[in-house]
Amino acid sequence: MGVHNGASNVAINGAPSSPRATKVGKVSVLPLVFLIFYEVSGGPFGVEDTVHAAGPLLALIGFLVFPFIWSIPEALITAEMGTMFPEDGGYVIWVSSALGEYWGFQIGWMKWLSGAIDNALYPIMFLGYLKLAIPAISGGLPRVAATLGLTAMLTYMNYRGLTIVGWAAVLLGVLSLLPFGVMGLVAIPKLRPKRWLVVDLHNVDWNLFLNTLFWNLNYWDSISTLTGEMDNPKKTLPKALFYALIVVVSGYFFPLLIGTGSKTLDRDLWTDRDLWTDRGRWTDQYFSDVAKLVGGGWLTVWVQVAAAMATVGMFVAEMSGDSFQLLGMAERGMLPAFFAKRSRYGTPLVGILFSASGVILLSWLRFEEIMAAENFLYCFGMILEFISFVRLRIKYPAASRPFKIPVGTVGSIILCILPTILIGAVLAFSSRKVAITSLVAVVIGLVMQPCLKHVEKKKWLKFSENSDLPDPLCGAAHENTETLVQ
């Protein structure tokens, strides 16, 4: 995915890449692979809407082509920038270094809100599967209590340590993907290749199709907020992104190949309105039907259990990224100092509680609204990332980059062109309701940062910057240590 230039992953003065307590173990490659897997994907649950929107052929092509347009460029940029700035906060630090603290705060706000909106979905999804076995939690007070209880339990797992979350993600990931490997083997006699070629270009829901692809294949940069917690990030981060890319794309394409090839297409069957009723359409029932067709009841139950476990993995991975992002922002003085407080397990205590509160407050949203709103906010954040990536390449060509994409300035710009066009398409197809709501959220962030600066100036809350953090731009090209946008 790129080349290493051999630069050391420390500050100029020899400070370590993270001020984190050394007694807490750091995360190695394998847990990182599955943390990325769950931050980006979580398995094939959710791809069905691409078939419902565009048919099997376009869905299969989409999951093969889209990674080259979006996933690979985003993963490459994450590898370069994440190893250049090896600290918690990730993309917030990249944008701050290129465009100034104001815009760094904006991407932090948009990405955190996008993640909180995304994470609000997972406890509800889990209960959607659980209610098949326990109908009492289908609604009312029992459902509310179950949602709160599940959120509290998974939040506690994040509190206990990132190492625990990482290895839990490995276990959940293997158990979530294993039934699809078995399904692929037993489905071979029932596969009919002509079913993969079904397409109707006059009846494509492009909004649903693009948003579903984007939702399933973005968030590669989320792992960057955990860079300060990694064991030797200049090597582990690029490796983990490379392996995770293979796992994610394979985990989508092959189950989709099995599902569309083993059962006659009825596009209406690729949604399960009964499962979500008032919460919109969460599409998971079709893979259960395929499992029953090719393997019987035992495989159906296995797939449903795998779907439930996937939601748990997505929740804990997303919360880890969101909470460490807040910690990284506090260490840079963008948020009050209490956000930088760590528990005895090395985890960001206040950030975890803050993210959990966001999940609970946003859990009333419908699935389609969650997907479209988080995509809209995420797009704005990615525009800032692409600009920062190119500007840092131009202004600081000699800065330490332990992992560097083997292209020059022109190549860096070209790398961002197709993803930017895709961002424009996703934004263009957004509904008016989603656009207005998301723009209001953006405006809140634009106002919030000056308000926090006023609070800091009045000393109503304590803000402090960690002096041990590395500065990879110190002494770089043009001897320019100021931000590129004042």
GROMACS .gro file of C-alpha atoms in nm:
model
  486
    1MET     CA    1   0.000   0.000   0.000
    2GLY     CA    2   0.300   0.234  -0.004
    3VAL     CA    3   0.662   0.264   0.097
    4HIS     CA    4   0.838   0.318   0.426
    5ASN     CA    5   1.105   0.582   0.445
    6GLY     CA    6   1.250   0.453   0.766
    7ALA     CA    7   1.184   0.765   0.972
    8SER     CA    8   1.158   0.727   1.345
    9ASN     CA    9   0.817   0.749   1.505
   10VAL     CA   10   0.921   0.998   1.774
   11ALA     CA   11   0.941   1.371   1.817
   12ILE     CA   12   1.249   1.568   1.727
   13ASN     CA   13   1.351   1.586   2.092
   14GLY     CA   14   1.308   1.212   2.137
   15ALA     CA   15   0.970   1.225   2.310
   16PRO     CA   16   0.761   0.911   2.266
   17SER     CA   17   0.479   0.907   2.014
   18SER     CA   18   0.217   0.892   2.286
   19PRO     CA   19   0.213   1.022   2.643
   20ARG     CA   20   0.013   0.719   2.740
   21ALA     CA   21   0.110   0.528   3.052
   22THR     CA   22   0.354   0.250   2.967
   23LYS     CA   23   0.198   0.008   3.211
   24VAL     CA   24  -0.107  -0.028   2.988
   25GLY     CA   25  -0.048  -0.266   2.695
   26LYS     CA   26  -0.064  -0.129   2.342
   27VAL     CA   27  -0.263  -0.273   2.052
   28SER     CA   28  -0.092  -0.503   1.800
   29VAL     CA   29  -0.168  -0.578   1.433
   30LEU     CA   30  -0.434  -0.850   1.463
   31PRO     CA   31  -0.667  -0.662   1.702
   32LEU     CA   32  -0.618  -0.351   1.487
   33VAL     CA   33  -0.729  -0.540   1.177
   34PHE     CA   34  -1.058  -0.632   1.340
   35LEU     CA   35  -1.106  -0.291   1.501
   36ILE     CA   36  -1.079  -0.145   1.149
   37PHE     CA   37  -1.307  -0.421   1.020
   38TYR     CA   38  -1.576  -0.321   1.267
   39GLU     CA   39  -1.529   0.053   1.225
   40VAL     CA   40  -1.570   0.014   0.848
   41SER     CA   41  -1.786  -0.292   0.803
   42GLY     CA   42  -1.885  -0.554   1.058
   43GLY     CA   43  -1.972  -0.813   0.795
   44PRO     CA   44  -2.220  -0.833   0.507
   45PHE     CA   45  -2.520  -0.726   0.716
   46GLY     CA   46  -2.640  -0.408   0.546
   47VAL     CA   47  -2.535  -0.476   0.185
   48GLU     CA   48  -2.882  -0.598   0.092
   49ASP     CA   49  -3.013  -0.250   0.024
   50THR     CA   50  -2.774  -0.224  -0.272
   51VAL     CA   51  -2.955  -0.519  -0.432
   52HIS     CA   52  -3.295  -0.375  -0.346
   53ALA     CA   53  -3.191  -0.041  -0.498
   54ALA     CA   54  -3.006  -0.156  -0.811
   55GLY     CA   55  -3.023  -0.534  -0.857
   56PRO     CA   56  -2.752  -0.802  -0.824
   57LEU     CA   57  -2.520  -0.696  -1.108
   58LEU     CA   58  -2.477  -0.335  -1.001
   59ALA     CA   59  -2.450  -0.441  -0.636
   60LEU     CA   60  -2.167  -0.683  -0.713
   61ILE     CA   61  -1.990  -0.433  -0.939
   62GLY     CA   62  -2.035  -0.165  -0.674
   63PHE     CA   63  -1.856  -0.365  -0.405
   64LEU     CA   64  -1.570  -0.440  -0.644
   65VAL     CA   65  -1.525  -0.092  -0.794
   66PHE     CA   66  -1.611   0.130  -0.498
   67PRO     CA   67  -1.305   0.023  -0.293
   68PHE     CA   68  -1.078   0.154  -0.573
   69ILE     CA   69  -1.265   0.485  -0.588
   70TRP     CA   70  -1.294   0.540  -0.214
   71SER     CA   71  -1.161   0.277   0.026
   72ILE     CA   72  -0.807   0.238  -0.107
   73PRO     CA   73  -0.738   0.613  -0.138
   74GLU     CA   74  -0.880   0.677   0.210
   75ALA     CA   75  -0.683   0.388   0.361
   76LEU     CA   76  -0.360   0.507   0.195
   77ILE     CA   77  -0.408   0.864   0.320
   78THR     CA   78  -0.486   0.729   0.667
   79ALA     CA   79  -0.167   0.521   0.665
   80GLU     CA   80   0.050   0.817   0.563
   81MET     CA   81  -0.108   1.078   0.787
   82GLY     CA   82  -0.158   0.842   1.081
   83THR     CA   83   0.210   0.748   1.091
   84MET     CA   84   0.312   1.111   1.036
   85PHE     CA   85   0.108   1.217   1.342
   86PRO     CA   86   0.126   0.912   1.575
   87GLU     CA   87  -0.108   1.034   1.849
   88ASP     CA   88  -0.469   1.007   1.962
   89GLY     CA   89  -0.690   1.251   1.779
   90GLY     CA   90  -0.601   1.130   1.431
   91TYR     CA   91  -0.757   1.340   1.155
   92VAL     CA   92  -0.820   1.625   1.400
   93ILE     CA   93  -0.443   1.668   1.436
   94TRP     CA   94  -0.385   1.640   1.059
   95VAL     CA   95  -0.633   1.916   0.977
   96SER     CA   96  -0.514   2.136   1.266
   97SER     CA   97  -0.156   2.113   1.142
   98ALA     CA   98  -0.255   2.202   0.785
   99LEU     CA   99  -0.545   2.445   0.822
  100GLY     CA  100  -0.531   2.567   1.181
  101GLU     CA  101  -0.698   2.472   1.507
  102TYR     CA  102  -1.036   2.617   1.408
  103TRP     CA  103  -1.079   2.373   1.120
  104GLY     CA  104  -0.929   2.091   1.325
  105PHE     CA  105  -1.208   2.144   1.574
  106GLN     CA  106  -1.467   2.143   1.295
  107ILE     CA  107  -1.361   1.804   1.162
  108GLY     CA  108  -1.350   1.674   1.519
  109TRP     CA  109  -1.706   1.789   1.580
  110MET     CA  110  -1.841   1.654   1.249
  111LYS     CA  111  -1.665   1.318   1.276
  112TRP     CA  112  -1.758   1.271   1.642
  113LEU     CA  113  -2.123   1.353   1.573
  114SER     CA  114  -2.123   1.126   1.268
  115GLY     CA  115  -1.980   0.843   1.480
  116ALA     CA  116  -2.229   0.899   1.762
  117ILE     CA  117  -2.518   0.894   1.513
  118ASP     CA  118  -2.380   0.573   1.364
  119ASN     CA  119  -2.331   0.410   1.703
  120ALA     CA  120  -2.686   0.492   1.811
  121LEU     CA  121  -2.804   0.232   1.562
  122TYR     CA  122  -2.622  -0.073   1.697
  123PRO     CA  123  -2.802  -0.138   2.030
  124ILE     CA  124  -3.132  -0.109   1.845
  125MET     CA  125  -3.010  -0.349   1.578
  126PHE     CA  126  -2.897  -0.599   1.840
  127LEU     CA  127  -3.237  -0.589   2.009
  128GLY     CA  128  -3.399  -0.635   1.670
  129TYR     CA  129  -3.232  -0.976   1.649
  130LEU     CA  130  -3.283  -1.055   2.016
  131LYS     CA  131  -3.657  -0.991   2.001
  132LEU     CA  132  -3.690  -1.291   1.767
  133ALA     CA  133  -3.608  -1.503   2.073
  134ILE     CA  134  -3.751  -1.268   2.340
  135PRO     CA  135  -4.067  -1.102   2.201
  136ALA     CA  136  -4.122  -0.910   2.528
  137ILE     CA  137  -3.854  -0.655   2.431
  138SER     CA  138  -4.030  -0.565   2.106
  139GLY     CA  139  -4.152  -0.233   2.241
  140GLY     CA  140  -4.245  -0.015   2.533
  141LEU     CA  141  -4.059   0.004   2.863
  142PRO     CA  142  -3.889  -0.339   2.829
  143ARG     CA  143  -3.730  -0.226   2.502
  144VAL     CA  144  -3.610   0.102   2.653
  145ALA     CA  145  -3.467  -0.080   2.954
  146ALA     CA  146  -3.294  -0.336   2.731
  147THR     CA  147  -3.145  -0.059   2.516
  148LEU     CA  148  -3.008   0.124   2.818
  149GLY     CA  149  -2.878  -0.197   2.976
  150LEU     CA  150  -2.700  -0.308   2.658
  151THR     CA  151  -2.548   0.036   2.606
  152ALA     CA  152  -2.421   0.037   2.965
  153MET     CA  153  -2.269  -0.311   2.933
  154LEU     CA  154  -2.084  -0.232   2.609
  155THR     CA  155  -1.973   0.105   2.744
  156TYR     CA  156  -1.819  -0.073   3.043
  157MET     CA  157  -1.627  -0.300   2.805
  158ASN     CA  158  -1.472   0.011   2.648
  159TYR     CA  159  -1.389   0.145   2.993
  160ARG     CA  160  -1.197  -0.170   3.083
  161GLY     CA  161  -0.936  -0.115   2.813
  162LEU     CA  162  -0.865  -0.096   2.441
  163THR     CA  163  -0.671  -0.424   2.455
  164ILE     CA  164  -0.986  -0.604   2.574
  165VAL     CA  165  -1.193  -0.433   2.305
  166GLY     CA  166  -0.937  -0.529   2.039
  167TRP     CA  167  -0.927  -0.899   2.122
  168ALA     CA  168  -1.305  -0.904   2.166
  169ALA     CA  169  -1.326  -0.765   1.813
  170VAL     CA  170  -1.105  -1.050   1.688
  171LEU     CA  171  -1.331  -1.312   1.848
  172LEU     CA  172  -1.653  -1.146   1.733
  173GLY     CA  173  -1.514  -1.096   1.382
  174VAL     CA  174  -1.420  -1.461   1.337
  175LEU     CA  175  -1.754  -1.579   1.473
  176SER     CA  176  -1.943  -1.331   1.251
  177LEU     CA  177  -1.769  -1.431   0.927
  178LEU     CA  178  -1.740  -1.806   0.985
  179PRO     CA  179  -2.104  -1.896   0.898
  180PHE     CA  180  -2.065  -1.729   0.557
  181GLY     CA  181  -1.766  -1.948   0.480
  182VAL     CA  182  -1.975  -2.253   0.563
  183MET     CA  183  -2.269  -2.111   0.366
  184GLY     CA  184  -2.047  -2.065   0.062
  185LEU     CA  185  -1.942  -2.429   0.065
  186VAL     CA  186  -2.290  -2.578   0.105
  187ALA     CA  187  -2.440  -2.330  -0.147
  188ILE     CA  188  -2.220  -2.433  -0.441
  189PRO     CA  189  -2.475  -2.683  -0.589
  190LYS     CA  190  -2.748  -2.416  -0.581
  191LEU     CA  191  -2.554  -2.132  -0.744
  192ARG     CA  192  -2.685  -2.009  -1.080
  193PRO     CA  193  -2.443  -1.756  -1.239
  194LYS     CA  194  -2.715  -1.604  -1.461
  195ARG     CA  195  -2.876  -1.461  -1.146
  196TRP     CA  196  -2.572  -1.237  -1.096
  197LEU     CA  197  -2.642  -1.060  -1.428
  198VAL     CA  198  -2.986  -0.923  -1.344
  199VAL     CA  199  -3.003  -0.542  -1.386
  200ASP     CA  200  -3.266  -0.280  -1.469
  201LEU     CA  201  -3.105   0.060  -1.526
  202HIS     CA  202  -3.445   0.228  -1.559
  203ASN     CA  203  -3.544   0.125  -1.207
  204VAL     CA  204  -3.242   0.214  -0.992
  205ASP     CA  205  -3.270   0.406  -0.666
  206TRP     CA  206  -2.935   0.587  -0.696
  207ASN     CA  207  -2.971   0.770  -0.365
  208LEU     CA  208  -3.016   0.446  -0.169
  209PHE     CA  209  -2.754   0.265  -0.378
  210LEU     CA  210  -2.478   0.525  -0.333
  211ASN     CA  211  -2.554   0.593   0.033
  212THR     CA  212  -2.549   0.221   0.113
  213LEU     CA  213  -2.218   0.165  -0.066
  214PHE     CA  214  -2.068   0.470   0.101
  215TRP     CA  215  -2.196   0.371   0.446
  216ASN     CA  216  -2.056   0.019   0.411
  217LEU     CA  217  -1.712   0.118   0.280
  218ASN     CA  218  -1.611   0.439   0.459
  219TYR     CA  219  -1.463   0.522   0.803
  220TRP     CA  220  -1.113   0.393   0.722
  221ASP     CA  221  -0.971   0.702   0.888
  222SER     CA  222  -1.147   0.627   1.219
  223ILE     CA  223  -0.864   0.402   1.333
  224SER     CA  224  -0.630   0.704   1.326
  225THR     CA  225  -0.780   0.832   1.653
  226LEU     CA  226  -0.621   0.529   1.822
  227THR     CA  227  -0.271   0.575   1.676
  228GLY     CA  228  -0.126   0.675   2.013
  229GLU     CA  229  -0.244   0.343   2.157
  230MET     CA  230  -0.074   0.127   1.892
  231ASP     CA  231   0.239  -0.081   1.926
  232ASN     CA  232   0.487   0.076   1.679
  233PRO     CA  233   0.224   0.252   1.464
  234LYS     CA  234   0.462   0.328   1.176
  235LYS     CA  235   0.453  -0.045   1.093
  236THR     CA  236   0.134  -0.176   1.250
  237LEU     CA  237  -0.105   0.085   1.108
  238PRO     CA  238  -0.022   0.034   0.735
  239LYS     CA  239  -0.021  -0.344   0.778
  240ALA     CA  240  -0.351  -0.345   0.966
  241LEU     CA  241  -0.516  -0.124   0.702
  242PHE     CA  242  -0.394  -0.351   0.421
  243TYR     CA  243  -0.518  -0.671   0.583
  244ALA     CA  244  -0.845  -0.510   0.692
  245LEU     CA  245  -0.912  -0.396   0.335
  246ILE     CA  246  -0.892  -0.758   0.218
  247VAL     CA  247  -1.117  -0.880   0.500
  248VAL     CA  248  -1.376  -0.605   0.448
  249VAL     CA  249  -1.410  -0.639   0.069
  250SER     CA  250  -1.413  -1.020   0.085
  251GLY     CA  251  -1.664  -1.009   0.371
  252TYR     CA  252  -1.901  -0.813   0.151
  253PHE     CA  253  -1.849  -0.956  -0.197
  254PHE     CA  254  -1.855  -1.331  -0.137
  255PRO     CA  255  -2.170  -1.341   0.084
  256LEU     CA  256  -2.339  -1.116  -0.172
  257LEU     CA  257  -2.226  -1.352  -0.448
  258ILE     CA  258  -2.373  -1.645  -0.255
  259GLY     CA  259  -2.698  -1.467  -0.171
  260THR     CA  260  -2.774  -1.342  -0.522
  261GLY     CA  261  -2.659  -1.661  -0.693
  262SER     CA  262  -2.839  -1.918  -0.483
  263LYS     CA  263  -3.190  -1.773  -0.473
  264THR     CA  264  -3.420  -1.631  -0.740
  265LEU     CA  265  -3.430  -1.252  -0.717
  266ASP     CA  266  -3.733  -1.074  -0.579
  267ARG     CA  267  -3.605  -0.726  -0.499
  268ASP     CA  268  -3.883  -0.670  -0.247
  269LEU     CA  269  -3.756  -0.967  -0.048
  270TRP     CA  270  -3.424  -0.795   0.004
  271THR     CA  271  -3.580  -0.583   0.278
  272ASP     CA  272  -3.737  -0.682   0.607
  273ARG     CA  273  -4.002  -0.431   0.702
  274ASP     CA  274  -4.139  -0.653   0.978
  275LEU     CA  275  -3.809  -0.655   1.166
  276TRP     CA  276  -3.794  -0.278   1.207
  277THR     CA  277  -4.152  -0.154   1.157
  278ASP     CA  278  -4.146   0.202   1.296
  279ARG     CA  279  -3.766   0.228   1.274
  280GLY     CA  280  -3.744   0.196   0.900
  281ARG     CA  281  -3.574  -0.076   0.704
  282TRP     CA  282  -3.282  -0.271   0.840
  283THR     CA  283  -3.207  -0.535   0.579
  284ASP     CA  284  -3.081  -0.859   0.725
  285GLN     CA  285  -3.353  -1.116   0.669
  286TYR     CA  286  -3.246  -1.221   0.321
  287PHE     CA  287  -2.920  -1.381   0.433
  288SER     CA  288  -3.118  -1.578   0.690
  289ASP     CA  289  -3.347  -1.697   0.411
  290VAL     CA  290  -3.049  -1.799   0.200
  291ALA     CA  291  -2.899  -1.983   0.498
  292LYS     CA  292  -3.226  -2.173   0.544
  293LEU     CA  293  -3.242  -2.257   0.175
  294VAL     CA  294  -2.887  -2.391   0.144
  295GLY     CA  295  -2.826  -2.531   0.492
  296GLY     CA  296  -3.145  -2.554   0.693
  297GLY     CA  297  -3.251  -2.417   1.030
  298TRP     CA  298  -2.915  -2.463   1.205
  299LEU     CA  299  -2.740  -2.235   0.955
  300THR     CA  300  -3.020  -1.978   0.979
  301VAL     CA  301  -2.976  -1.954   1.356
  302TRP     CA  302  -2.599  -1.927   1.314
  303VAL     CA  303  -2.632  -1.638   1.068
  304GLN     CA  304  -2.876  -1.455   1.297
  305VAL     CA  305  -2.643  -1.497   1.596
  306ALA     CA  306  -2.352  -1.374   1.380
  307ALA     CA  307  -2.555  -1.066   1.286
  308ALA     CA  308  -2.621  -0.989   1.653
  309MET     CA  309  -2.252  -1.032   1.742
  310ALA     CA  310  -2.155  -0.802   1.455
  311THR     CA  311  -2.359  -0.519   1.605
  312VAL     CA  312  -2.173  -0.561   1.935
  313GLY     CA  313  -1.836  -0.545   1.756
  314MET     CA  314  -1.936  -0.233   1.561
  315PHE     CA  315  -2.054  -0.058   1.878
  316VAL     CA  316  -1.738  -0.114   2.085
  317ALA     CA  317  -1.504  -0.031   1.794
  318GLU     CA  318  -1.691   0.291   1.712
  319MET     CA  319  -1.705   0.403   2.073
  320SER     CA  320  -1.332   0.343   2.115
  321GLY     CA  321  -1.252   0.562   1.818
  322ASP     CA  322  -1.494   0.837   1.921
  323SER     CA  323  -1.379   0.855   2.282
  324PHE     CA  324  -1.006   0.855   2.203
  325GLN     CA  325  -1.069   1.128   1.948
  326LEU     CA  326  -1.208   1.348   2.227
  327LEU     CA  327  -0.905   1.264   2.441
  328GLY     CA  328  -0.671   1.363   2.157
  329MET     CA  329  -0.853   1.693   2.110
  330ALA     CA  330  -0.823   1.768   2.483
  331GLU     CA  331  -0.450   1.690   2.478
  332ARG     CA  332  -0.417   1.954   2.205
  333GLY     CA  333  -0.613   2.210   2.409
  334MET     CA  334  -0.924   2.204   2.188
  335LEU     CA  335  -1.152   2.068   2.459
  336PRO     CA  336  -1.156   2.112   2.839
  337ALA     CA  337  -0.880   1.924   3.018
  338PHE     CA  338  -1.118   1.678   3.186
  339PHE     CA  339  -1.167   1.506   2.847
  340ALA     CA  340  -0.798   1.404   2.865
  341LYS     CA  341  -0.846   1.219   3.195
  342ARG     CA  342  -0.769   0.848   3.171
  343SER     CA  343  -0.905   0.568   3.383
  344ARG     CA  344  -0.671   0.323   3.556
  345TYR     CA  345  -0.711   0.106   3.243
  346GLY     CA  346  -0.573   0.383   3.020
  347THR     CA  347  -0.911   0.461   2.863
  348PRO     CA  348  -1.065   0.810   2.821
  349LEU     CA  349  -1.326   0.799   3.096
  350VAL     CA  350  -1.509   1.126   3.019
  351GLY     CA  351  -1.492   1.065   2.644
  352ILE     CA  352  -1.655   0.723   2.687
  353LEU     CA  353  -1.935   0.864   2.903
  354PHE     CA  354  -1.987   1.154   2.663
  355SER     CA  355  -2.007   0.919   2.363
  356ALA     CA  356  -2.246   0.687   2.546
  357SER     CA  357  -2.474   0.983   2.622
  358GLY     CA  358  -2.473   1.076   2.254
  359VAL     CA  359  -2.573   0.722   2.160
  360ILE     CA  360  -2.869   0.725   2.399
  361LEU     CA  361  -2.990   1.069   2.287
  362LEU     CA  362  -2.972   0.981   1.915
  363SER     CA  363  -3.118   0.628   1.932
  364TRP     CA  364  -3.466   0.748   1.832
  365LEU     CA  365  -3.361   0.819   1.470
  366ARG     CA  366  -3.472   0.591   1.185
  367PHE     CA  367  -3.217   0.376   1.002
  368GLU     CA  368  -3.234   0.561   0.668
  369GLU     CA  369  -3.202   0.896   0.846
  370ILE     CA  370  -2.903   0.771   1.047
  371MET     CA  371  -2.724   0.643   0.736
  372ALA     CA  372  -2.789   0.955   0.526
  373ALA     CA  373  -2.713   1.205   0.805
  374GLU     CA  374  -2.385   1.045   0.907
  375ASN     CA  375  -2.279   1.017   0.541
  376PHE     CA  376  -2.353   1.388   0.490
  377LEU     CA  377  -2.146   1.495   0.791
  378TYR     CA  378  -1.871   1.248   0.707
  379CYS     CA  379  -1.842   1.394   0.356
  380PHE     CA  380  -1.772   1.743   0.491
  381GLY     CA  381  -1.504   1.601   0.718
  382MET     CA  382  -1.339   1.411   0.434
  383ILE     CA  383  -1.316   1.725   0.221
  384LEU     CA  384  -1.110   1.884   0.500
  385GLU     CA  385  -0.892   1.572   0.519
  386PHE     CA  386  -0.817   1.572   0.145
  387ILE     CA  387  -0.728   1.941   0.150
  388SER     CA  388  -0.502   1.889   0.451
  389PHE     CA  389  -0.329   1.590   0.293
  390VAL     CA  390  -0.243   1.784  -0.023
  391ARG     CA  391  -0.141   2.103   0.160
  392LEU     CA  392   0.093   1.917   0.392
  393ARG     CA  393   0.251   1.744   0.090
  394ILE     CA  394   0.309   2.083  -0.076
  395LYS     CA  395   0.423   2.287   0.225
  396TYR     CA  396   0.612   2.023   0.422
  397PRO     CA  397   0.762   1.780   0.168
  398ALA     CA  398   1.057   1.702   0.400
  399ALA     CA  399   0.848   1.626   0.708
  400SER     CA  400   0.892   1.279   0.858
  401ARG     CA  401   0.653   1.031   0.696
  402PRO     CA  402   0.727   0.677   0.821
  403PHE     CA  403   0.479   0.553   0.558
  404LYS     CA  404   0.458   0.752   0.236
  405ILE     CA  405   0.233   0.693  -0.063
  406PRO     CA  406   0.474   0.659  -0.358
  407VAL     CA  407   0.339   0.956  -0.555
  408GLY     CA  408   0.443   1.319  -0.583
  409THR     CA  409   0.237   1.633  -0.540
  410VAL     CA  410   0.045   1.587  -0.866
  411GLY     CA  411  -0.019   1.223  -0.778
  412SER     CA  412  -0.151   1.327  -0.436
  413ILE     CA  413  -0.399   1.561  -0.601
  414ILE     CA  414  -0.507   1.296  -0.853
  415LEU     CA  415  -0.554   1.045  -0.570
  416CYS     CA  416  -0.820   1.273  -0.417
  417ILE     CA  417  -1.013   1.354  -0.737
  418LEU     CA  418  -1.238   1.047  -0.767
  419PRO     CA  419  -1.322   1.038  -0.394
  420THR     CA  420  -1.413   1.407  -0.411
  421ILE     CA  421  -1.642   1.346  -0.710
  422LEU     CA  422  -1.806   1.067  -0.513
  423ILE     CA  423  -1.856   1.301  -0.217
  424GLY     CA  424  -2.031   1.543  -0.452
  425ALA     CA  425  -2.261   1.265  -0.576
  426VAL     CA  426  -2.353   1.154  -0.223
  427LEU     CA  427  -2.428   1.512  -0.118
  428ALA     CA  428  -2.627   1.578  -0.436
  429PHE     CA  429  -2.852   1.277  -0.382
  430SER     CA  430  -2.923   1.364  -0.016
  431SER     CA  431  -3.279   1.455   0.076
  432ARG     CA  432  -3.368   1.810   0.175
  433LYS     CA  433  -3.446   1.701   0.532
  434VAL     CA  434  -3.108   1.533   0.578
  435ALA     CA  435  -2.924   1.826   0.416
  436ILE     CA  436  -3.091   2.086   0.638
  437THR     CA  437  -3.042   1.885   0.956
  438SER     CA  438  -2.677   1.816   0.879
  439LEU     CA  439  -2.604   2.177   0.785
  440VAL     CA  440  -2.755   2.290   1.115
  441ALA     CA  441  -2.513   2.052   1.290
  442VAL     CA  442  -2.223   2.201   1.091
  443VAL     CA  443  -2.325   2.554   1.192
  444ILE     CA  444  -2.334   2.448   1.558
  445GLY     CA  445  -1.970   2.341   1.527
  446LEU     CA  446  -1.874   2.669   1.359
  447VAL     CA  447  -2.017   2.858   1.657
  448MET     CA  448  -1.905   2.616   1.928
  449GLN     CA  449  -1.530   2.658   1.877
  450PRO     CA  450  -1.524   3.036   1.940
  451CYS     CA  451  -1.749   2.981   2.242
  452LEU     CA  452  -1.502   2.730   2.387
  453LYS     CA  453  -1.218   2.976   2.326
  454HIS     CA  454  -1.415   3.239   2.518
  455VAL     CA  455  -1.465   2.992   2.803
  456GLU     CA  456  -1.090   2.924   2.804
  457LYS     CA  457  -1.009   3.296   2.802
  458LYS     CA  458  -1.243   3.360   3.096
  459LYS     CA  459  -1.093   3.057   3.275
  460TRP     CA  460  -1.436   2.912   3.345
  461LEU     CA  461  -1.294   2.568   3.255
  462LYS     CA  462  -0.937   2.443   3.249
  463PHE     CA  463  -0.774   2.383   2.910
  464SER     CA  464  -0.421   2.249   2.875
  465GLU     CA  465  -0.197   2.115   2.599
  466ASN     CA  466   0.021   1.809   2.654
  467SER     CA  467   0.383   1.921   2.609
  468ASP     CA  468   0.503   1.564   2.544
  469LEU     CA  469   0.321   1.536   2.211
  470PRO     CA  470   0.548   1.508   1.905
  471ASP     CA  471   0.570   1.779   1.638
  472PRO     CA  472   0.660   1.613   1.305
  473LEU     CA  473   0.653   1.951   1.128
  474CYS     CA  474   0.929   2.096   1.346
  475GLY     CA  475   1.223   2.184   1.120
  476ALA     CA  476   1.039   2.067   0.805
  477ALA     CA  477   1.059   2.230   0.461
  478HIS     CA  478   1.068   2.609   0.444
  479GLU     CA  479   1.140   2.603   0.818
  480ASN     CA  480   0.775   2.698   0.858
  481THR     CA  481   0.633   2.599   1.196
  482GLU     CA  482   0.314   2.799   1.161
  483THR     CA  483  -0.011   2.657   1.034
  484LEU     CA  484  -0.080   2.701   0.665
  485VAL     CA  485  -0.400   2.892   0.719
  486GLN     CA  486  -0.389   3.162   0.986
   0.00000   0.00000   0.00000
